[in-house]
Amino acid sequence: MHLDTPAIIVALLSHGEHGAVVRFLTPDHGLVAGYVRGGRSRRLRPVLQAGNEVALSLRARVDTQLAAATVELTRARAALATTAQALAVLDWLTALTATALAQEVPHPALYRTLDAIIDGIAAGAGPLALGEAIVRYEHLLLAELGFGLDLTRCAATGTTDDLVFVSPRSRQAVSAAAGAPYAARLLPLPALLRGGPVDAEGVRAGLTLTGHFLGADVLAGRGTDISVARDRAVARIVAAIAAPPA
C-alpha cells in the first residue's frame, strides 16, 4: 500500500507505550487504518483528535500488514466543538463511521457529508442543525450500506402524497390514510427527509426513524458502547431543542 490522501480522523486506539492505531475516513478509499509512531506524544495528541482533517500518508509492504501512517494537520476542528451537544454529536458520528464501515470500501458521499457536518460543528451550529445532521448522516449511511429506505411512495397505495409513516417491515413510506389503522406499529416520517421544513418535531421524529433501522441493521451485536454514544448525543440534542430560548 502506498497512499497519500486527505483524511478525517474518526477513531484512535493507544498501542504500546507511545504509538496509536488510528482510523481515517478518506474521500476515495473509504475507511483506512494505520499505526502512527509517537501518536501519544505531546506533539501529536492535539492532532490525532476525531474530527480533525489531516494530510495522510500510508505505507505498507504487504496488504496484510498494518500500514505505517504519518499525518500533517490541515484543519483543527475537534477543539472547536465547544458545547456538550456539539461534542456528543462529533463523538457519535465519528464512532459510527469507524464502527459501521468496512475497510477500504469507497464512500465519497459519506466523506463529503461528514466533512460538511464537522465544518458546521466547528462554526458553532445550533442544536436544531446538529439534530438534522445526525438524521441526514444516519439516513445516508443506511443507504450506503444497502439498508436504504424508500420514502418516495406509499407501500400500500403507491401514492406520493401525504406520506407521514414508515413501515418497519417493508422500509417504505406509508400515507396518512393507509397507515391510520396501524399507526401504533409504524414509525414517523419527518418532513425534513421529504424536502420539508426542519423543526424540533421533525428532528425528534427523524432520530426515532434512523435510530430504529440503525439498531436493527447496523449496530446489532456491536456492543453497548456504540449505542451509549448515540443515546448521549440524542439526549443532549433533544434536551437542547426543547429548552426555551435564553
PDB file of C-alpha atoms in Angstrom:
ATOM      1  CA  MET A   1       0.000   0.000   0.000  1.00  0.00           C
ATOM      2  CA  HIS A   2       1.184   3.445  -0.950  1.00  0.00           C
ATOM      3  CA  LEU A   3      -1.440   6.103  -0.267  1.00  0.00           C
ATOM      4  CA  ASP A   4      -1.355   9.887   0.063  1.00  0.00           C
ATOM      5  CA  THR A   5      -4.729  11.495   0.683  1.00  0.00           C
ATOM      6  CA  PRO A   6      -6.702  13.991   2.727  1.00  0.00           C
ATOM      7  CA  ALA A   7      -8.482  12.233   5.584  1.00  0.00           C
ATOM      8  CA  ILE A   8     -10.762  12.777   8.573  1.00  0.00           C
ATOM      9  CA  ILE A   9      -9.700  11.133  11.813  1.00  0.00           C
ATOM     10  CA  VAL A  10     -12.579   9.009  13.130  1.00  0.00           C
ATOM     11  CA  ALA A  11     -11.042   6.786  15.836  1.00  0.00           C
ATOM     12  CA  LEU A  12      -7.859   6.273  17.826  1.00  0.00           C
ATOM     13  CA  LEU A  13      -6.617   3.396  19.970  1.00  0.00           C
ATOM     14  CA  SER A  14      -3.423   3.610  22.013  1.00  0.00           C
ATOM     15  CA  HIS A  15      -0.846   0.984  21.046  1.00  0.00           C
ATOM     16  CA  GLY A  16       2.242   0.245  23.126  1.00  0.00           C
ATOM     17  CA  GLU A  17       3.865   2.940  25.201  1.00  0.00           C
ATOM     18  CA  HIS A  18       3.926   5.716  22.632  1.00  0.00           C
ATOM     19  CA  GLY A  19       2.067   4.753  19.453  1.00  0.00           C
ATOM     20  CA  ALA A  20      -1.546   4.725  18.286  1.00  0.00           C
ATOM     21  CA  VAL A  21      -3.642   2.848  15.760  1.00  0.00           C
ATOM     22  CA  VAL A  22      -5.770   5.454  14.009  1.00  0.00           C
ATOM     23  CA  ARG A  23      -8.728   5.040  11.675  1.00  0.00           C
ATOM     24  CA  PHE A  24      -9.285   7.597   8.951  1.00  0.00           C
ATOM     25  CA  LEU A  25     -12.134   8.270   6.521  1.00  0.00           C
ATOM     26  CA  THR A  26     -10.785   9.183   3.087  1.00  0.00           C
ATOM     27  CA  PRO A  27     -12.638  10.540   0.037  1.00  0.00           C
ATOM     28  CA  ASP A  28     -11.610   7.821  -2.439  1.00  0.00           C
ATOM     29  CA  HIS A  29     -10.538   4.824  -0.358  1.00  0.00           C
ATOM     30  CA  GLY A  30     -13.120   4.778   2.412  1.00  0.00           C
ATOM     31  CA  LEU A  31     -12.089   3.741   5.899  1.00  0.00           C
ATOM     32  CA  VAL A  32      -8.379   3.006   6.339  1.00  0.00           C
ATOM     33  CA  ALA A  33      -6.200   2.364   9.381  1.00  0.00           C
ATOM     34  CA  GLY A  34      -2.560   2.960  10.201  1.00  0.00           C
ATOM     35  CA  TYR A  35      -0.059   2.909  13.024  1.00  0.00           C
ATOM     36  CA  VAL A  36       1.191   6.360  13.986  1.00  0.00           C
ATOM     37  CA  ARG A  37       4.565   6.235  15.705  1.00  0.00           C
ATOM     38  CA  GLY A  38       4.598   8.638  18.635  1.00  0.00           C
ATOM     39  CA  GLY A  39       0.829   9.046  18.384  1.00  0.00           C
ATOM     40  CA  ARG A  40       0.568   9.610  22.143  1.00  0.00           C
ATOM     41  CA  SER A  41       3.283  12.248  22.238  1.00  0.00           C
ATOM     42  CA  ARG A  42       2.655  15.824  23.334  1.00  0.00           C
ATOM     43  CA  ARG A  43       3.156  16.978  19.749  1.00  0.00           C
ATOM     44  CA  LEU A  44       0.681  14.568  18.143  1.00  0.00           C
ATOM     45  CA  ARG A  45      -2.049  14.286  20.782  1.00  0.00           C
ATOM     46  CA  PRO A  46      -3.759  17.543  19.677  1.00  0.00           C
ATOM     47  CA  VAL A  47      -3.520  16.424  16.037  1.00  0.00           C
ATOM     48  CA  LEU A  48      -4.958  12.931  16.489  1.00  0.00           C
ATOM     49  CA  GLN A  49      -8.419  14.037  17.590  1.00  0.00           C
ATOM     50  CA  ALA A  50     -11.601  12.718  15.988  1.00  0.00           C
ATOM     51  CA  GLY A  51     -12.923  15.292  13.538  1.00  0.00           C
ATOM     52  CA  ASN A  52      -9.588  16.821  12.578  1.00  0.00           C
ATOM     53  CA  GLU A  53      -8.610  16.800   8.920  1.00  0.00           C
ATOM     54  CA  VAL A  54      -5.080  15.672   8.056  1.00  0.00           C
ATOM     55  CA  ALA A  55      -2.863  15.023   5.096  1.00  0.00           C
ATOM     56  CA  LEU A  56      -2.337  11.270   5.464  1.00  0.00           C
ATOM     57  CA  SER A  57       0.455   9.083   4.123  1.00  0.00           C
ATOM     58  CA  LEU A  58       0.076   5.315   4.483  1.00  0.00           C
ATOM     59  CA  ARG A  59       2.847   2.849   3.686  1.00  0.00           C
ATOM     60  CA  ALA A  60       2.768  -0.975   3.947  1.00  0.00           C
ATOM     61  CA  ARG A  61       4.939  -3.619   2.289  1.00  0.00           C
ATOM     62  CA  VAL A  62       2.134  -6.199   2.060  1.00  0.00           C
ATOM     63  CA  ASP A  63      -1.656  -5.921   2.114  1.00  0.00           C
ATOM     64  CA  THR A  64      -1.954  -7.965   5.325  1.00  0.00           C
ATOM     65  CA  GLN A  65       0.360  -5.630   7.277  1.00  0.00           C
ATOM     66  CA  LEU A  66      -0.967  -2.698   9.290  1.00  0.00           C
ATOM     67  CA  ALA A  67       0.280   0.326   7.410  1.00  0.00           C
ATOM     68  CA  ALA A  68       2.597   2.895   8.926  1.00  0.00           C
ATOM     69  CA  ALA A  69       0.887   6.287   8.928  1.00  0.00           C
ATOM     70  CA  THR A  70       2.237   9.805   9.050  1.00  0.00           C
ATOM     71  CA  VAL A  71      -0.062  12.787   9.380  1.00  0.00           C
ATOM     72  CA  GLU A  72       0.072  16.526   8.949  1.00  0.00           C
ATOM     73  CA  LEU A  73      -2.729  18.622  10.401  1.00  0.00           C
ATOM     74  CA  THR A  74      -4.623  20.607   7.772  1.00  0.00           C
ATOM     75  CA  ARG A  75      -7.741  21.683   9.702  1.00  0.00           C
ATOM     76  CA  ALA A  76      -8.009  21.601  13.507  1.00  0.00           C
ATOM     77  CA  ARG A  77     -11.721  21.238  14.150  1.00  0.00           C
ATOM     78  CA  ALA A  78     -12.118  18.912  17.148  1.00  0.00           C
ATOM     79  CA  ALA A  79     -11.257  21.621  19.666  1.00  0.00           C
ATOM     80  CA  LEU A  80     -13.998  23.852  18.217  1.00  0.00           C
ATOM     81  CA  ALA A  81     -16.774  21.513  19.405  1.00  0.00           C
ATOM     82  CA  THR A  82     -17.316  23.650  22.484  1.00  0.00           C
ATOM     83  CA  THR A  83     -20.852  22.752  23.609  1.00  0.00           C
ATOM     84  CA  ALA A  84     -21.933  19.468  25.200  1.00  0.00           C
ATOM     85  CA  GLN A  85     -24.258  18.678  22.314  1.00  0.00           C
ATOM     86  CA  ALA A  86     -21.665  19.505  19.642  1.00  0.00           C
ATOM     87  CA  LEU A  87     -19.064  17.297  21.309  1.00  0.00           C
ATOM     88  CA  ALA A  88     -21.574  14.448  21.705  1.00  0.00           C
ATOM     89  CA  VAL A  89     -22.597  14.667  18.035  1.00  0.00           C
ATOM     90  CA  LEU A  90     -18.961  14.709  16.890  1.00  0.00           C
ATOM     91  CA  ASP A  91     -18.145  11.711  19.097  1.00  0.00           C
ATOM     92  CA  TRP A  92     -21.172   9.799  17.842  1.00  0.00           C
ATOM     93  CA  LEU A  93     -20.806  10.389  14.107  1.00  0.00           C
ATOM     94  CA  THR A  94     -17.084   9.618  14.054  1.00  0.00           C
ATOM     95  CA  ALA A  95     -17.595   6.500  16.205  1.00  0.00           C
ATOM     96  CA  LEU A  96     -20.447   5.336  13.951  1.00  0.00           C
ATOM     97  CA  THR A  97     -18.261   5.816  10.886  1.00  0.00           C
ATOM     98  CA  ALA A  98     -15.360   3.890  12.378  1.00  0.00           C
ATOM     99  CA  THR A  99     -17.642   1.069  13.545  1.00  0.00           C
ATOM    100  CA  ALA A 100     -20.062   0.625  10.647  1.00  0.00           C
ATOM    101  CA  LEU A 101     -17.872   0.878   7.550  1.00  0.00           C
ATOM    102  CA  ALA A 102     -15.786  -1.911   6.101  1.00  0.00           C
ATOM    103  CA  GLN A 103     -12.106  -1.216   5.428  1.00  0.00           C
ATOM    104  CA  GLU A 104     -11.137   0.278   2.075  1.00  0.00           C
ATOM    105  CA  VAL A 105     -14.632   0.480   0.570  1.00  0.00           C
ATOM    106  CA  PRO A 106     -15.093   3.930  -1.004  1.00  0.00           C
ATOM    107  CA  HIS A 107     -17.941   6.066   0.335  1.00  0.00           C
ATOM    108  CA  PRO A 108     -17.311   9.518  -1.172  1.00  0.00           C
ATOM    109  CA  ALA A 109     -20.805  10.788  -0.295  1.00  0.00           C
ATOM    110  CA  LEU A 110     -20.278   9.900   3.367  1.00  0.00           C
ATOM    111  CA  TYR A 111     -16.895  11.624   3.333  1.00  0.00           C
ATOM    112  CA  ARG A 112     -18.352  14.830   1.867  1.00  0.00           C
ATOM    113  CA  THR A 113     -21.297  14.804   4.253  1.00  0.00           C
ATOM    114  CA  LEU A 114     -19.250  14.115   7.378  1.00  0.00           C
ATOM    115  CA  ASP A 115     -16.745  16.773   6.346  1.00  0.00           C
ATOM    116  CA  ALA A 116     -19.534  19.350   5.947  1.00  0.00           C
ATOM    117  CA  ILE A 117     -21.110  18.393   9.282  1.00  0.00           C
ATOM    118  CA  ILE A 118     -17.815  18.775  11.132  1.00  0.00           C
ATOM    119  CA  ASP A 119     -17.298  22.149   9.468  1.00  0.00           C
ATOM    120  CA  GLY A 120     -20.743  23.111  10.791  1.00  0.00           C
ATOM    121  CA  ILE A 121     -19.836  21.932  14.276  1.00  0.00           C
ATOM    122  CA  ALA A 122     -16.629  23.963  14.156  1.00  0.00           C
ATOM    123  CA  ALA A 123     -18.620  27.017  13.027  1.00  0.00           C
ATOM    124  CA  GLY A 124     -20.958  26.752  16.015  1.00  0.00           C
ATOM    125  CA  ALA A 125     -24.045  25.032  14.580  1.00  0.00           C
ATOM    126  CA  GLY A 126     -27.034  25.133  16.917  1.00  0.00           C
ATOM    127  CA  PRO A 127     -28.879  22.117  18.331  1.00  0.00           C
ATOM    128  CA  LEU A 128     -31.545  22.010  15.605  1.00  0.00           C
ATOM    129  CA  ALA A 129     -28.891  21.928  12.869  1.00  0.00           C
ATOM    130  CA  LEU A 130     -26.914  19.307  14.793  1.00  0.00           C
ATOM    131  CA  GLY A 131     -30.002  17.137  15.166  1.00  0.00           C
ATOM    132  CA  GLU A 132     -30.738  17.444  11.461  1.00  0.00           C
ATOM    133  CA  ALA A 133     -27.117  16.491  10.739  1.00  0.00           C
ATOM    134  CA  ILE A 134     -27.434  13.252  12.714  1.00  0.00           C
ATOM    135  CA  VAL A 135     -30.641  12.304  10.896  1.00  0.00           C
ATOM    136  CA  ARG A 136     -29.272  13.030   7.436  1.00  0.00           C
ATOM    137  CA  TYR A 137     -25.933  11.295   8.054  1.00  0.00           C
ATOM    138  CA  GLU A 138     -27.547   8.187   9.529  1.00  0.00           C
ATOM    139  CA  HIS A 139     -30.070   8.083   6.673  1.00  0.00           C
ATOM    140  CA  LEU A 140     -27.247   8.318   4.131  1.00  0.00           C
ATOM    141  CA  LEU A 141     -25.130   5.703   5.920  1.00  0.00           C
ATOM    142  CA  LEU A 142     -28.031   3.243   5.885  1.00  0.00           C
ATOM    143  CA  ALA A 143     -28.365   3.715   2.132  1.00  0.00           C
ATOM    144  CA  GLU A 144     -24.608   3.380   1.563  1.00  0.00           C
ATOM    145  CA  LEU A 145     -24.597   0.062   3.447  1.00  0.00           C
ATOM    146  CA  GLY A 146     -27.501  -1.349   1.467  1.00  0.00           C
ATOM    147  CA  PHE A 147     -30.220  -0.668   4.043  1.00  0.00           C
ATOM    148  CA  GLY A 148     -31.820   2.318   2.339  1.00  0.00           C
ATOM    149  CA  LEU A 149     -35.393   3.448   2.933  1.00  0.00           C
ATOM    150  CA  ASP A 150     -37.901   4.075   0.142  1.00  0.00           C
ATOM    151  CA  LEU A 151     -39.573   7.323   1.135  1.00  0.00           C
ATOM    152  CA  THR A 152     -40.884   8.247  -2.317  1.00  0.00           C
ATOM    153  CA  ARG A 153     -44.288   6.495  -2.395  1.00  0.00           C
ATOM    154  CA  CYS A 154     -46.784   4.698  -0.182  1.00  0.00           C
ATOM    155  CA  ALA A 155     -46.111   0.983   0.227  1.00  0.00           C
ATOM    156  CA  ALA A 156     -49.847   0.246   0.323  1.00  0.00           C
ATOM    157  CA  THR A 157     -51.318   2.517  -2.364  1.00  0.00           C
ATOM    158  CA  GLY A 158     -48.403   3.822  -4.431  1.00  0.00           C
ATOM    159  CA  THR A 159     -49.410   7.429  -3.835  1.00  0.00           C
ATOM    160  CA  THR A 160     -46.698  10.049  -3.386  1.00  0.00           C
ATOM    161  CA  ASP A 161     -48.905  12.411  -1.363  1.00  0.00           C
ATOM    162  CA  ASP A 162     -49.366  12.816   2.405  1.00  0.00           C
ATOM    163  CA  LEU A 163     -46.603  10.388   3.374  1.00  0.00           C
ATOM    164  CA  VAL A 164     -46.308  10.505   7.165  1.00  0.00           C
ATOM    165  CA  PHE A 165     -45.264   6.993   8.264  1.00  0.00           C
ATOM    166  CA  VAL A 166     -42.583   4.390   7.504  1.00  0.00           C
ATOM    167  CA  SER A 167     -43.183   0.660   7.782  1.00  0.00           C
ATOM    168  CA  PRO A 168     -40.527  -1.090   9.924  1.00  0.00           C
ATOM    169  CA  ARG A 169     -41.076  -4.260   7.868  1.00  0.00           C
ATOM    170  CA  SER A 170     -41.084  -3.002   4.275  1.00  0.00           C
ATOM    171  CA  ARG A 171     -38.816   0.041   4.922  1.00  0.00           C
ATOM    172  CA  GLN A 172     -41.211   2.065   2.751  1.00  0.00           C
ATOM    173  CA  ALA A 173     -43.248   5.185   3.324  1.00  0.00           C
ATOM    174  CA  VAL A 174     -46.954   4.900   4.164  1.00  0.00           C
ATOM    175  CA  SER A 175     -49.591   7.576   3.627  1.00  0.00           C
ATOM    176  CA  ALA A 176     -51.694   9.009   6.433  1.00  0.00           C
ATOM    177  CA  ALA A 177     -54.885   7.344   5.173  1.00  0.00           C
ATOM    178  CA  ALA A 178     -53.372   3.907   4.580  1.00  0.00           C
ATOM    179  CA  GLY A 179     -51.403   3.940   7.810  1.00  0.00           C
ATOM    180  CA  ALA A 180     -54.037   5.302  10.176  1.00  0.00           C
ATOM    181  CA  PRO A 181     -55.344   1.873  11.312  1.00  0.00           C
ATOM    182  CA  TYR A 182     -51.789   0.708  12.031  1.00  0.00           C
ATOM    183  CA  ALA A 183     -50.273   3.944  13.324  1.00  0.00           C
ATOM    184  CA  ALA A 184     -49.081   2.401  16.590  1.00  0.00           C
ATOM    185  CA  ARG A 185     -46.928  -0.074  14.661  1.00  0.00           C
ATOM    186  CA  LEU A 186     -45.457   2.420  12.197  1.00  0.00           C
ATOM    187  CA  LEU A 187     -42.578   4.868  12.505  1.00  0.00           C
ATOM    188  CA  PRO A 188     -42.883   8.630  11.915  1.00  0.00           C
ATOM    189  CA  LEU A 189     -41.656  10.018   8.602  1.00  0.00           C
ATOM    190  CA  PRO A 190     -40.237  13.514   9.244  1.00  0.00           C
ATOM    191  CA  ALA A 191     -40.908  16.234   6.708  1.00  0.00           C
ATOM    192  CA  LEU A 192     -37.199  17.115   6.612  1.00  0.00           C
ATOM    193  CA  LEU A 193     -36.480  13.833   4.785  1.00  0.00           C
ATOM    194  CA  ARG A 194     -39.115  14.735   2.201  1.00  0.00           C
ATOM    195  CA  GLY A 195     -37.787  18.210   1.435  1.00  0.00           C
ATOM    196  CA  GLY A 196     -39.923  19.882   4.097  1.00  0.00           C
ATOM    197  CA  PRO A 197     -39.001  22.280   6.896  1.00  0.00           C
ATOM    198  CA  VAL A 198     -36.584  21.443   9.698  1.00  0.00           C
ATOM    199  CA  ASP A 199     -38.201  21.848  13.105  1.00  0.00           C
ATOM    200  CA  ALA A 200     -37.927  20.294  16.549  1.00  0.00           C
ATOM    201  CA  GLU A 201     -40.731  17.787  15.943  1.00  0.00           C
ATOM    202  CA  GLY A 202     -39.175  16.669  12.652  1.00  0.00           C
ATOM    203  CA  VAL A 203     -35.732  16.239  14.201  1.00  0.00           C
ATOM    204  CA  ARG A 204     -37.158  14.113  17.016  1.00  0.00           C
ATOM    205  CA  ALA A 205     -39.109  12.002  14.522  1.00  0.00           C
ATOM    206  CA  GLY A 206     -36.049  11.634  12.313  1.00  0.00           C
ATOM    207  CA  LEU A 207     -33.895  10.481  15.216  1.00  0.00           C
ATOM    208  CA  THR A 208     -36.505   7.859  16.084  1.00  0.00           C
ATOM    209  CA  LEU A 209     -36.690   6.665  12.478  1.00  0.00           C
ATOM    210  CA  THR A 210     -32.989   6.335  11.703  1.00  0.00           C
ATOM    211  CA  GLY A 211     -32.273   5.050  15.206  1.00  0.00           C
ATOM    212  CA  HIS A 212     -34.679   2.140  14.701  1.00  0.00           C
ATOM    213  CA  PHE A 213     -33.041   0.961  11.480  1.00  0.00           C
ATOM    214  CA  LEU A 214     -29.504   1.564  12.702  1.00  0.00           C
ATOM    215  CA  GLY A 215     -30.229  -0.581  15.743  1.00  0.00           C
ATOM    216  CA  ALA A 216     -31.736  -3.363  13.668  1.00  0.00           C
ATOM    217  CA  ASP A 217     -29.402  -3.388  10.677  1.00  0.00           C
ATOM    218  CA  VAL A 218     -26.049  -1.854  11.652  1.00  0.00           C
ATOM    219  CA  LEU A 219     -25.434  -1.774  15.399  1.00  0.00           C
ATOM    220  CA  ALA A 220     -26.870  -5.148  16.438  1.00  0.00           C
ATOM    221  CA  GLY A 221     -24.119  -7.219  18.044  1.00  0.00           C
ATOM    222  CA  ARG A 222     -21.659  -4.298  18.106  1.00  0.00           C
ATOM    223  CA  GLY A 223     -21.621  -3.960  21.910  1.00  0.00           C
ATOM    224  CA  THR A 224     -23.122  -1.365  24.181  1.00  0.00           C
ATOM    225  CA  ASP A 225     -20.513   1.407  23.923  1.00  0.00           C
ATOM    226  CA  ILE A 226     -21.566   2.479  20.441  1.00  0.00           C
ATOM    227  CA  SER A 227     -25.261   2.581  21.421  1.00  0.00           C
ATOM    228  CA  VAL A 228     -24.407   4.598  24.530  1.00  0.00           C
ATOM    229  CA  ALA A 229     -22.630   7.171  22.349  1.00  0.00           C
ATOM    230  CA  ARG A 230     -25.764   7.598  20.233  1.00  0.00           C
ATOM    231  CA  ASP A 231     -28.043   7.755  23.266  1.00  0.00           C
ATOM    232  CA  ARG A 232     -25.859  10.507  24.733  1.00  0.00           C
ATOM    233  CA  ALA A 233     -25.891  12.567  21.522  1.00  0.00           C
ATOM    234  CA  VAL A 234     -29.644  12.176  21.037  1.00  0.00           C
ATOM    235  CA  ALA A 235     -30.442  13.016  24.667  1.00  0.00           C
ATOM    236  CA  ARG A 236     -28.403  16.207  24.526  1.00  0.00           C
ATOM    237  CA  ILE A 237     -29.902  17.297  21.211  1.00  0.00           C
ATOM    238  CA  VAL A 238     -33.473  16.612  22.323  1.00  0.00           C
ATOM    239  CA  ALA A 239     -32.919  18.478  25.604  1.00  0.00           C
ATOM    240  CA  ALA A 240     -31.335  21.430  23.798  1.00  0.00           C
ATOM    241  CA  ILE A 241     -34.076  21.845  21.204  1.00  0.00           C
ATOM    242  CA  ALA A 242     -36.727  21.562  23.922  1.00  0.00           C
ATOM    243  CA  ALA A 243     -35.125  24.228  26.107  1.00  0.00           C
ATOM    244  CA  PRO A 244     -36.681  27.711  25.946  1.00  0.00           C
ATOM    245  CA  PRO A 245     -34.558  30.421  24.289  1.00  0.00           C
ATOM    246  CA  ALA A 246     -32.159  32.187  26.627  1.00  0.00           C
TER     247      ALA A 246
END
